[in-house]
Amino acid sequence: MTVRRDFEEPARCRPDLVIGREELLAGAREQLAGGGSVLLHGPAGIGKSTVLRALAADNAGATRTVLRCSATESESHLPFLALADLLGLVVDEVADRLPGAQRTALESALTGRGESTLQRDGLALRLAVLSVLRALATEGPVLVVADDLQWLDPASAELLGFAARRLGDTPVQLLCAVRTEGQEYDRHLRALPPDSLAVRLNPLSRTQVSALLDHRGYTGLPRSTVRDIHRTSAGNPLFALELGRALAEDPTPPRPGEPLHVPTSLRALVLNRLGMLSDEARRTLLVASAGARPTLALLHAAGRENAEAETAQAAALGLLATEPEGPAVRFAHPLISAALYAEAPAQERRAAHAALSTAASDPIERARHLALASSGTDPEVAARLAEAAAQARDRGAPSVAASMGLLAARHTPADSVPGADERRLQAATDAITAGEMDLARDIAHEVLTRATVPAERVRAWIVVIESAGHTLGDVDSVFPQALADAGEDPGLLALVHYQLAWRGLIVEGDFAEGREKAAHSAELAARAGDRRTELLALAFQAQTETLMGHPNAPATIKQALKEPQDPQVACHHNGPGLARFRWLQMSDQLAEARTTVTALLREVRRRGMVESEVHFLRLLAETELRSGHCGRALDLARESLRLARDSGIGEVASALLTSFAEAAGGDVDRALALAREAEEHAEGIGDQMYVSRALAALGHAQLVAGDTQGTVRSLRRVRELEHGLGITDPARGRWHGDLAEALVRIGELAEAQDVIDVTREQALRLGRESVLAVVDRAEALVRARRGEHEAALGQLTSVQDRLGKLGYGLEEARAAFALASLRTRRPGPTSYDEAARLFRRCRALPWLRQVEAAAVTPPPEPVAAPAPTLDALDGLASMERQVAALVMEGATNREIAARLFISVKTVEATLTRVYRKLGIRSRVDIVRLAAGRRTK
């Protein structure tokens, strides 16, 4: 392979460093693998060169000769320069195979020693380039890599295009990139072979921009800042990185409401045409850049009398793109607006804001401009900004409310009531509602550095706790400080105890403790007259009681739903509405549950409650999944996961639900990856509840993937964890049927029956009809393995009918599949048509593939799992042997903890290690080992 030394790929250009282009790369790789050529196109800075290098590196192993050129604008007038870059180092290898006239013309063009021109030696040169490529291809495949085609000198572009159109089946491929602003790439395709693939690089999403910034080391930027970077850069990677670098290096971040600071490098790039504007036109554009939604009417109201002519002048220079059918004035790129604003002197910026503070029609916008036009504290300005924040909150724009609240705090005098810190804490609450947890946390820490009033300090501690999300273990030290600041005040103590309830559930993994703390919080809040906290605490108590199977759950839900209600709490993802939804869903009232969660989702979207939106999207997806609407569930789950990752909220929970949805109606490998990712994250933060849920998702995906042993391993651990957590309602995780079915497949019939019996007892006590039907389906499989075929067939027929009436479409289809599978073991015709029809109706594609495979080849008989090894007991550590010995005696985990003076959690962790070392999966296997020893 011939590679020009100055174009060898550095390690930093490995394709694994390309962010946000996975689908694009896959299509281009497929085209290149099939022998085709590729043209990458898009605007400046969009990442064409990065993708070009990645694709070239990927294809290098399959190519003998790589020819490269990278043109520049300053050299585009030099004829044959790109041709010299491409062929200069390889022409000697094949020169003796060229006809004399072609060789002479080519050498003259490449060396510049002759007077070769396209006009005089056109045919000879064209044929020479074609002959060189063909000659190189006789030794092996050739890849031509050309970046910035728009700067290719015209002579080289013509020669390359002539050869490309005539290569035919010759193994020569072109991989090129060209800068385009629209779709004008067609003329560049003439320089490539016919049927080349044109790939447009589109802007990156906010999540992708965030990943790019993180990869380049700009990890300390708040999410709100990343959002501003994405908006200002319009998803352009080059612009985003330059903005990120400037912000990371700038010790003074922009004030709330101001555009981002734009580095000099980008100002020069986008403002090189400003010098051609008149001073008045430039001032008009500054007013437009300061406005949120500039129009000609707004510019006139702000005193720009010649706005039409001045914006037309700017549009002619490419700075503005005035809407042809509307009054809006739109900058050609958001970065132009930000750079123009950053370039203007502070006095001119304040003058623009002052003009807009009276010209803007929206009261929130007027208040923002008033603040940015003012300096120092001013009680009147602060009051107007606080009022604007309240209006934004009512409109469902909590992010705007947070920005207005911070501006209000900045302009609040020291002796005002309410004070600056009180307004900052309200802004922090708005930031949490908007999903901007890092901004909320920064505000709270700023307040804590100076606040002495207990109420303000406790509220600030609560913001720190709430912004931690599910990583409450990271803020453990906050709780004693918050309790100390709360003193004996019942209202403040209620706030802290509500957060302690969450800590008990998430950090300690103890539902009983969480319920107790929530009930105490509700009592304290009622004494203090804090209805909002009382409702949240009652809703939390109701949810824990529901999951625990506690008999008080219905009464607590009823109490949480009593009037008066707080409108914000009523639709909150931890409010009474969610408690009612969860009860409906677990009680098999799917239609009413769907109606409830849909209404909640609609309301939180109206209010701009991002965190609640993530949760309700996921819960609606879960409801659709249980109803057997797998396609709809998958779409909703993916939307929830995208929003969760974009906002940094609820990522684990959304990943888990998406895993279930992918296993039901999408990609099983994706389901496995998501579940494992969630398990690793939950293990890392010590959240046992989410470890349990992650393992349930993993076990289900493993069952769909055909990994029966993996299913049993995962779900046995779920069973142990939920026992330790105190969860007794099988409708919470619904993993029990999967575990029993997998146990049947490996021949562990006794354990499968034990799972069925225990689950049935719990489901009967709580009236969980769908759970009863699912465990009956598993029991039918047990009966079939024991030879009770007729009883099994009858039971499955009943189960399918019951699940259909309850509205559990996917579970109904699984029952039909099990029924068809059992019939294959009896003489006579067998049909999977009914199962296929039901899975197709659900759009359960992974299950449908299993049906199609079984229709061709009946499933093999299950193989019993190997017995655990007795000798392995000698390899246990001292504590592990003691715990195992007590299990053999029949002691419970709590009894073992008491006898060995250790915690229950230590017992559970030790048992997990014992299972792994012995190659077993449950306490039942340890008891069997004991029985084996006694018979020796």
PDB file of C-alpha atoms in Angstrom, residues 580-831:
ATOM      1  CA  ARG A 580     -53.255   6.233  42.094  1.00  0.00           C
ATOM      2  CA  PHE A 581     -51.812   5.280  38.689  1.00  0.00           C
ATOM      3  CA  ARG A 582     -49.520   2.690  40.228  1.00  0.00           C
ATOM      4  CA  TRP A 583     -52.408   1.154  42.143  1.00  0.00           C
ATOM      5  CA  LEU A 584     -54.552   0.967  39.006  1.00  0.00           C
ATOM      6  CA  GLN A 585     -51.760  -0.609  37.018  1.00  0.00           C
ATOM      7  CA  MET A 586     -50.898  -3.200  39.634  1.00  0.00           C
ATOM      8  CA  SER A 587     -54.593  -3.994  40.048  1.00  0.00           C
ATOM      9  CA  ASP A 588     -54.894  -4.854  36.310  1.00  0.00           C
ATOM     10  CA  GLN A 589     -56.998  -1.787  35.480  1.00  0.00           C
ATOM     11  CA  LEU A 590     -54.889  -1.009  32.416  1.00  0.00           C
ATOM     12  CA  ALA A 591     -57.388   1.151  30.502  1.00  0.00           C
ATOM     13  CA  GLU A 592     -57.950   3.469  33.467  1.00  0.00           C
ATOM     14  CA  ALA A 593     -54.221   3.488  34.234  1.00  0.00           C
ATOM     15  CA  ARG A 594     -53.493   4.578  30.659  1.00  0.00           C
ATOM     16  CA  THR A 595     -56.074   7.383  30.865  1.00  0.00           C
ATOM     17  CA  THR A 596     -54.617   8.554  34.184  1.00  0.00           C
ATOM     18  CA  VAL A 597     -50.971   8.628  33.111  1.00  0.00           C
ATOM     19  CA  THR A 598     -51.825  10.229  29.750  1.00  0.00           C
ATOM     20  CA  ALA A 599     -53.576  13.090  31.553  1.00  0.00           C
ATOM     21  CA  LEU A 600     -50.614  13.475  33.922  1.00  0.00           C
ATOM     22  CA  LEU A 601     -48.175  13.543  31.001  1.00  0.00           C
ATOM     23  CA  ARG A 602     -50.219  16.185  29.214  1.00  0.00           C
ATOM     24  CA  GLU A 603     -50.285  18.391  32.315  1.00  0.00           C
ATOM     25  CA  VAL A 604     -46.546  18.176  33.107  1.00  0.00           C
ATOM     26  CA  ARG A 605     -45.726  19.007  29.493  1.00  0.00           C
ATOM     27  CA  ARG A 606     -47.952  22.059  29.770  1.00  0.00           C
ATOM     28  CA  ARG A 607     -46.126  23.095  32.923  1.00  0.00           C
ATOM     29  CA  GLY A 608     -42.644  22.361  31.566  1.00  0.00           C
ATOM     30  CA  MET A 609     -41.900  19.800  34.323  1.00  0.00           C
ATOM     31  CA  VAL A 610     -39.096  17.918  32.576  1.00  0.00           C
ATOM     32  CA  GLU A 611     -38.327  15.366  35.293  1.00  0.00           C
ATOM     33  CA  SER A 612     -41.995  14.416  35.603  1.00  0.00           C
ATOM     34  CA  GLU A 613     -42.262  14.189  31.812  1.00  0.00           C
ATOM     35  CA  VAL A 614     -39.426  11.647  31.731  1.00  0.00           C
ATOM     36  CA  HIS A 615     -41.159   9.516  34.348  1.00  0.00           C
ATOM     37  CA  PHE A 616     -44.657   9.678  32.855  1.00  0.00           C
ATOM     38  CA  LEU A 617     -43.377   8.887  29.359  1.00  0.00           C
ATOM     39  CA  ARG A 618     -41.786   5.778  30.829  1.00  0.00           C
ATOM     40  CA  LEU A 619     -44.899   4.799  32.770  1.00  0.00           C
ATOM     41  CA  LEU A 620     -47.115   5.241  29.726  1.00  0.00           C
ATOM     42  CA  ALA A 621     -44.678   3.025  27.794  1.00  0.00           C
ATOM     43  CA  GLU A 622     -44.901   0.438  30.579  1.00  0.00           C
ATOM     44  CA  THR A 623     -48.701   0.480  30.401  1.00  0.00           C
ATOM     45  CA  GLU A 624     -48.657   0.053  26.624  1.00  0.00           C
ATOM     46  CA  LEU A 625     -46.195  -2.814  26.972  1.00  0.00           C
ATOM     47  CA  ARG A 626     -48.417  -4.662  29.415  1.00  0.00           C
ATOM     48  CA  SER A 627     -51.345  -4.078  27.080  1.00  0.00           C
ATOM     49  CA  GLY A 628     -49.413  -5.769  24.296  1.00  0.00           C
ATOM     50  CA  HIS A 629     -48.839  -2.623  22.210  1.00  0.00           C
ATOM     51  CA  CYS A 630     -45.116  -3.332  21.803  1.00  0.00           C
ATOM     52  CA  GLY A 631     -44.453  -0.931  18.929  1.00  0.00           C
ATOM     53  CA  ARG A 632     -46.081   1.993  20.712  1.00  0.00           C
ATOM     54  CA  ALA A 633     -44.310   1.041  23.960  1.00  0.00           C
ATOM     55  CA  LEU A 634     -40.936   0.919  22.205  1.00  0.00           C
ATOM     56  CA  ASP A 635     -41.417   4.368  20.676  1.00  0.00           C
ATOM     57  CA  LEU A 636     -42.414   5.879  24.028  1.00  0.00           C
ATOM     58  CA  ALA A 637     -39.599   4.118  25.898  1.00  0.00           C
ATOM     59  CA  ARG A 638     -36.990   5.352  23.433  1.00  0.00           C
ATOM     60  CA  GLU A 639     -38.404   8.884  23.689  1.00  0.00           C
ATOM     61  CA  SER A 640     -38.220   8.691  27.473  1.00  0.00           C
ATOM     62  CA  LEU A 641     -34.625   7.459  27.322  1.00  0.00           C
ATOM     63  CA  ARG A 642     -33.597  10.207  24.894  1.00  0.00           C
ATOM     64  CA  LEU A 643     -35.133  12.865  27.137  1.00  0.00           C
ATOM     65  CA  ALA A 644     -33.606  11.269  30.250  1.00  0.00           C
ATOM     66  CA  ARG A 645     -30.125  11.273  28.751  1.00  0.00           C
ATOM     67  CA  ASP A 646     -30.553  14.779  27.413  1.00  0.00           C
ATOM     68  CA  SER A 647     -31.598  16.127  30.805  1.00  0.00           C
ATOM     69  CA  GLY A 648     -29.589  13.732  33.004  1.00  0.00           C
ATOM     70  CA  ILE A 649     -32.754  12.694  34.868  1.00  0.00           C
ATOM     71  CA  GLY A 650     -34.121   9.190  35.414  1.00  0.00           C
ATOM     72  CA  GLU A 651     -31.621   7.552  33.060  1.00  0.00           C
ATOM     73  CA  VAL A 652     -31.501   4.193  34.848  1.00  0.00           C
ATOM     74  CA  ALA A 653     -35.269   3.817  35.125  1.00  0.00           C
ATOM     75  CA  SER A 654     -35.772   4.779  31.475  1.00  0.00           C
ATOM     76  CA  ALA A 655     -32.994   2.416  30.368  1.00  0.00           C
ATOM     77  CA  LEU A 656     -34.666  -0.449  32.245  1.00  0.00           C
ATOM     78  CA  LEU A 657     -38.069   0.112  30.692  1.00  0.00           C
ATOM     79  CA  THR A 658     -36.457   0.499  27.273  1.00  0.00           C
ATOM     80  CA  SER A 659     -34.720  -2.838  27.850  1.00  0.00           C
ATOM     81  CA  PHE A 660     -38.097  -4.515  28.428  1.00  0.00           C
ATOM     82  CA  ALA A 661     -39.558  -2.757  25.378  1.00  0.00           C
ATOM     83  CA  GLU A 662     -36.610  -3.750  23.167  1.00  0.00           C
ATOM     84  CA  ALA A 663     -36.914  -7.380  24.310  1.00  0.00           C
ATOM     85  CA  ALA A 664     -40.610  -7.331  23.476  1.00  0.00           C
ATOM     86  CA  GLY A 665     -40.675  -5.438  20.202  1.00  0.00           C
ATOM     87  CA  GLY A 666     -37.186  -4.369  19.150  1.00  0.00           C
ATOM     88  CA  ASP A 667     -33.577  -5.533  19.386  1.00  0.00           C
ATOM     89  CA  VAL A 668     -32.794  -8.195  21.999  1.00  0.00           C
ATOM     90  CA  ASP A 669     -29.060  -7.399  21.985  1.00  0.00           C
ATOM     91  CA  ARG A 670     -29.931  -3.790  22.712  1.00  0.00           C
ATOM     92  CA  ALA A 671     -32.192  -4.980  25.545  1.00  0.00           C
ATOM     93  CA  LEU A 672     -29.343  -6.968  27.091  1.00  0.00           C
ATOM     94  CA  ALA A 673     -26.909  -4.057  26.785  1.00  0.00           C
ATOM     95  CA  LEU A 674     -29.306  -1.576  28.396  1.00  0.00           C
ATOM     96  CA  ALA A 675     -30.076  -3.917  31.292  1.00  0.00           C
ATOM     97  CA  ARG A 676     -26.399  -4.603  31.977  1.00  0.00           C
ATOM     98  CA  GLU A 677     -25.597  -0.896  31.783  1.00  0.00           C
ATOM     99  CA  ALA A 678     -28.372  -0.142  34.298  1.00  0.00           C
ATOM    100  CA  GLU A 679     -27.245  -2.932  36.635  1.00  0.00           C
ATOM    101  CA  GLU A 680     -23.668  -1.664  36.612  1.00  0.00           C
ATOM    102  CA  HIS A 681     -24.813   1.874  37.389  1.00  0.00           C
ATOM    103  CA  ALA A 682     -27.150   0.762  40.196  1.00  0.00           C
ATOM    104  CA  GLU A 683     -24.446  -1.437  41.727  1.00  0.00           C
ATOM    105  CA  GLY A 684     -22.034   1.505  41.558  1.00  0.00           C
ATOM    106  CA  ILE A 685     -24.280   3.819  43.572  1.00  0.00           C
ATOM    107  CA  GLY A 686     -25.472   1.053  45.924  1.00  0.00           C
ATOM    108  CA  ASP A 687     -29.155   1.357  44.982  1.00  0.00           C
ATOM    109  CA  GLN A 688     -30.465  -2.124  45.794  1.00  0.00           C
ATOM    110  CA  MET A 689     -33.960  -1.361  44.541  1.00  0.00           C
ATOM    111  CA  TYR A 690     -32.643  -0.509  41.096  1.00  0.00           C
ATOM    112  CA  VAL A 691     -30.191  -3.408  41.162  1.00  0.00           C
ATOM    113  CA  SER A 692     -33.231  -5.632  41.595  1.00  0.00           C
ATOM    114  CA  ARG A 693     -35.115  -3.948  38.758  1.00  0.00           C
ATOM    115  CA  ALA A 694     -32.074  -4.069  36.479  1.00  0.00           C
ATOM    116  CA  LEU A 695     -31.602  -7.778  37.093  1.00  0.00           C
ATOM    117  CA  ALA A 696     -35.301  -8.368  36.379  1.00  0.00           C
ATOM    118  CA  ALA A 697     -34.885  -6.622  33.020  1.00  0.00           C
ATOM    119  CA  LEU A 698     -31.704  -8.559  32.326  1.00  0.00           C
ATOM    120  CA  GLY A 699     -33.343 -11.864  33.215  1.00  0.00           C
ATOM    121  CA  HIS A 700     -36.263 -11.162  30.906  1.00  0.00           C
ATOM    122  CA  ALA A 701     -33.979 -10.189  28.015  1.00  0.00           C
ATOM    123  CA  GLN A 702     -31.921 -13.331  28.606  1.00  0.00           C
ATOM    124  CA  LEU A 703     -35.095 -15.431  28.447  1.00  0.00           C
ATOM    125  CA  VAL A 704     -36.068 -13.881  25.106  1.00  0.00           C
ATOM    126  CA  ALA A 705     -32.498 -14.347  23.856  1.00  0.00           C
ATOM    127  CA  GLY A 706     -32.580 -18.060  24.759  1.00  0.00           C
ATOM    128  CA  ASP A 707     -30.045 -17.823  27.622  1.00  0.00           C
ATOM    129  CA  THR A 708     -31.982 -19.905  30.137  1.00  0.00           C
ATOM    130  CA  GLN A 709     -29.108 -20.361  32.583  1.00  0.00           C
ATOM    131  CA  GLY A 710     -28.507 -16.601  32.555  1.00  0.00           C
ATOM    132  CA  THR A 711     -32.200 -15.972  33.216  1.00  0.00           C
ATOM    133  CA  VAL A 712     -32.145 -18.235  36.250  1.00  0.00           C
ATOM    134  CA  ARG A 713     -28.989 -16.615  37.641  1.00  0.00           C
ATOM    135  CA  SER A 714     -30.376 -13.102  37.284  1.00  0.00           C
ATOM    136  CA  LEU A 715     -33.879 -13.778  38.577  1.00  0.00           C
ATOM    137  CA  ARG A 716     -32.773 -15.900  41.529  1.00  0.00           C
ATOM    138  CA  ARG A 717     -30.834 -12.893  42.718  1.00  0.00           C
ATOM    139  CA  VAL A 718     -33.895 -10.678  42.175  1.00  0.00           C
ATOM    140  CA  ARG A 719     -35.850 -13.022  44.413  1.00  0.00           C
ATOM    141  CA  GLU A 720     -33.231 -12.716  47.167  1.00  0.00           C
ATOM    142  CA  LEU A 721     -33.031  -8.938  46.843  1.00  0.00           C
ATOM    143  CA  GLU A 722     -36.790  -8.357  46.933  1.00  0.00           C
ATOM    144  CA  HIS A 723     -37.073 -10.594  49.975  1.00  0.00           C
ATOM    145  CA  GLY A 724     -34.461  -8.432  51.718  1.00  0.00           C
ATOM    146  CA  LEU A 725     -36.177  -5.223  50.600  1.00  0.00           C
ATOM    147  CA  GLY A 726     -39.506  -6.359  51.972  1.00  0.00           C
ATOM    148  CA  ILE A 727     -41.346  -6.318  48.628  1.00  0.00           C
ATOM    149  CA  THR A 728     -44.190  -8.816  48.695  1.00  0.00           C
ATOM    150  CA  ASP A 729     -46.424  -7.635  45.851  1.00  0.00           C
ATOM    151  CA  PRO A 730     -45.568  -9.730  42.770  1.00  0.00           C
ATOM    152  CA  ALA A 731     -47.237  -7.162  40.495  1.00  0.00           C
ATOM    153  CA  ARG A 732     -44.322  -4.817  41.177  1.00  0.00           C
ATOM    154  CA  GLY A 733     -41.681  -6.575  39.082  1.00  0.00           C
ATOM    155  CA  ARG A 734     -43.593  -9.420  37.385  1.00  0.00           C
ATOM    156  CA  TRP A 735     -40.444 -11.518  37.028  1.00  0.00           C
ATOM    157  CA  HIS A 736     -41.862 -14.563  38.805  1.00  0.00           C
ATOM    158  CA  GLY A 737     -43.332 -16.253  35.731  1.00  0.00           C
ATOM    159  CA  ASP A 738     -40.065 -15.801  33.815  1.00  0.00           C
ATOM    160  CA  LEU A 739     -38.071 -17.397  36.636  1.00  0.00           C
ATOM    161  CA  ALA A 740     -40.438 -20.346  36.973  1.00  0.00           C
ATOM    162  CA  GLU A 741     -40.443 -20.916  33.204  1.00  0.00           C
ATOM    163  CA  ALA A 742     -36.632 -20.814  33.050  1.00  0.00           C
ATOM    164  CA  LEU A 743     -36.377 -23.231  35.990  1.00  0.00           C
ATOM    165  CA  VAL A 744     -38.631 -25.652  34.137  1.00  0.00           C
ATOM    166  CA  ARG A 745     -36.379 -25.449  31.085  1.00  0.00           C
ATOM    167  CA  ILE A 746     -33.306 -26.488  33.106  1.00  0.00           C
ATOM    168  CA  GLY A 747     -35.199 -29.223  34.929  1.00  0.00           C
ATOM    169  CA  GLU A 748     -35.492 -27.580  38.369  1.00  0.00           C
ATOM    170  CA  LEU A 749     -39.163 -28.477  38.752  1.00  0.00           C
ATOM    171  CA  ALA A 750     -39.258 -28.390  42.555  1.00  0.00           C
ATOM    172  CA  GLU A 751     -37.836 -24.893  42.735  1.00  0.00           C
ATOM    173  CA  ALA A 752     -40.123 -23.752  39.916  1.00  0.00           C
ATOM    174  CA  GLN A 753     -43.134 -25.035  41.844  1.00  0.00           C
ATOM    175  CA  ASP A 754     -41.883 -23.286  44.982  1.00  0.00           C
ATOM    176  CA  VAL A 755     -41.687 -19.953  43.093  1.00  0.00           C
ATOM    177  CA  ILE A 756     -45.190 -20.549  41.742  1.00  0.00           C
ATOM    178  CA  ASP A 757     -46.675 -21.447  45.145  1.00  0.00           C
ATOM    179  CA  VAL A 758     -45.171 -18.472  46.992  1.00  0.00           C
ATOM    180  CA  THR A 759     -46.136 -16.037  44.224  1.00  0.00           C
ATOM    181  CA  ARG A 760     -49.658 -17.449  44.015  1.00  0.00           C
ATOM    182  CA  GLU A 761     -50.163 -16.989  47.737  1.00  0.00           C
ATOM    183  CA  GLN A 762     -49.084 -13.326  47.531  1.00  0.00           C
ATOM    184  CA  ALA A 763     -51.154 -12.672  44.401  1.00  0.00           C
ATOM    185  CA  LEU A 764     -54.275 -14.251  45.924  1.00  0.00           C
ATOM    186  CA  ARG A 765     -53.937 -12.117  49.042  1.00  0.00           C
ATOM    187  CA  LEU A 766     -53.685  -8.928  46.959  1.00  0.00           C
ATOM    188  CA  GLY A 767     -56.064  -9.849  44.152  1.00  0.00           C
ATOM    189  CA  ARG A 768     -53.462  -9.716  41.334  1.00  0.00           C
ATOM    190  CA  GLU A 769     -55.366 -11.596  38.618  1.00  0.00           C
ATOM    191  CA  SER A 770     -52.797 -11.172  35.834  1.00  0.00           C
ATOM    192  CA  VAL A 771     -50.011 -12.457  38.068  1.00  0.00           C
ATOM    193  CA  LEU A 772     -52.122 -15.494  38.945  1.00  0.00           C
ATOM    194  CA  ALA A 773     -52.658 -16.200  35.262  1.00  0.00           C
ATOM    195  CA  VAL A 774     -48.939 -15.940  34.496  1.00  0.00           C
ATOM    196  CA  VAL A 775     -47.914 -18.306  37.294  1.00  0.00           C
ATOM    197  CA  ASP A 776     -50.640 -20.689  36.158  1.00  0.00           C
ATOM    198  CA  ARG A 777     -49.003 -20.636  32.737  1.00  0.00           C
ATOM    199  CA  ALA A 778     -45.688 -21.555  34.360  1.00  0.00           C
ATOM    200  CA  GLU A 779     -47.373 -24.294  36.412  1.00  0.00           C
ATOM    201  CA  ALA A 780     -48.790 -25.793  33.230  1.00  0.00           C
ATOM    202  CA  LEU A 781     -45.219 -26.171  31.983  1.00  0.00           C
ATOM    203  CA  VAL A 782     -44.288 -27.919  35.240  1.00  0.00           C
ATOM    204  CA  ARG A 783     -47.205 -30.311  34.787  1.00  0.00           C
ATOM    205  CA  ALA A 784     -46.208 -31.013  31.217  1.00  0.00           C
ATOM    206  CA  ARG A 785     -42.680 -31.936  32.315  1.00  0.00           C
ATOM    207  CA  ARG A 786     -44.172 -34.314  34.847  1.00  0.00           C
ATOM    208  CA  GLY A 787     -46.194 -36.018  32.140  1.00  0.00           C
ATOM    209  CA  GLU A 788     -49.572 -34.424  32.955  1.00  0.00           C
ATOM    210  CA  HIS A 789     -50.121 -33.280  29.350  1.00  0.00           C
ATOM    211  CA  GLU A 790     -53.899 -33.082  29.324  1.00  0.00           C
ATOM    212  CA  ALA A 791     -54.016 -31.084  32.545  1.00  0.00           C
ATOM    213  CA  ALA A 792     -51.287 -28.788  31.231  1.00  0.00           C
ATOM    214  CA  LEU A 793     -53.134 -28.169  27.949  1.00  0.00           C
ATOM    215  CA  GLY A 794     -56.367 -27.407  29.766  1.00  0.00           C
ATOM    216  CA  GLN A 795     -54.642 -25.027  32.163  1.00  0.00           C
ATOM    217  CA  LEU A 796     -52.887 -23.180  29.320  1.00  0.00           C
ATOM    218  CA  THR A 797     -56.131 -22.822  27.380  1.00  0.00           C
ATOM    219  CA  SER A 798     -57.741 -21.247  30.443  1.00  0.00           C
ATOM    220  CA  VAL A 799     -54.741 -18.976  31.028  1.00  0.00           C
ATOM    221  CA  GLN A 800     -54.795 -17.660  27.463  1.00  0.00           C
ATOM    222  CA  ASP A 801     -58.467 -16.801  27.765  1.00  0.00           C
ATOM    223  CA  ARG A 802     -58.014 -15.056  31.141  1.00  0.00           C
ATOM    224  CA  LEU A 803     -55.051 -12.969  29.982  1.00  0.00           C
ATOM    225  CA  GLY A 804     -56.935 -11.944  26.862  1.00  0.00           C
ATOM    226  CA  LYS A 805     -59.895 -10.730  28.909  1.00  0.00           C
ATOM    227  CA  LEU A 806     -57.598  -8.789  31.253  1.00  0.00           C
ATOM    228  CA  GLY A 807     -56.024  -7.018  28.272  1.00  0.00           C
ATOM    229  CA  TYR A 808     -52.493  -8.416  28.626  1.00  0.00           C
ATOM    230  CA  GLY A 809     -51.891  -8.995  24.924  1.00  0.00           C
ATOM    231  CA  LEU A 810     -48.242 -10.046  25.074  1.00  0.00           C
ATOM    232  CA  GLU A 811     -48.780 -12.483  27.944  1.00  0.00           C
ATOM    233  CA  GLU A 812     -51.785 -13.902  26.086  1.00  0.00           C
ATOM    234  CA  ALA A 813     -49.582 -14.500  23.059  1.00  0.00           C
ATOM    235  CA  ARG A 814     -46.948 -16.209  25.222  1.00  0.00           C
ATOM    236  CA  ALA A 815     -49.633 -18.538  26.564  1.00  0.00           C
ATOM    237  CA  ALA A 816     -50.682 -19.383  22.997  1.00  0.00           C
ATOM    238  CA  PHE A 817     -47.024 -20.064  22.149  1.00  0.00           C
ATOM    239  CA  ALA A 818     -46.622 -22.375  25.147  1.00  0.00           C
ATOM    240  CA  LEU A 819     -49.838 -24.158  24.169  1.00  0.00           C
ATOM    241  CA  ALA A 820     -48.607 -24.766  20.613  1.00  0.00           C
ATOM    242  CA  SER A 821     -45.222 -25.915  21.900  1.00  0.00           C
ATOM    243  CA  LEU A 822     -46.836 -28.532  24.161  1.00  0.00           C
ATOM    244  CA  ARG A 823     -48.962 -29.833  21.314  1.00  0.00           C
ATOM    245  CA  THR A 824     -45.819 -30.587  19.290  1.00  0.00           C
ATOM    246  CA  ARG A 825     -45.095 -33.386  21.747  1.00  0.00           C
ATOM    247  CA  ARG A 826     -48.402 -35.143  21.026  1.00  0.00           C
ATOM    248  CA  PRO A 827     -49.343 -37.094  17.920  1.00  0.00           C
ATOM    249  CA  GLY A 828     -51.327 -35.249  15.255  1.00  0.00           C
ATOM    250  CA  PRO A 829     -51.067 -31.866  13.501  1.00  0.00           C
ATOM    251  CA  THR A 830     -49.623 -28.845  15.299  1.00  0.00           C
ATOM    252  CA  SER A 831     -50.090 -25.201  14.377  1.00  0.00           C
TER     253      SER A 831
END
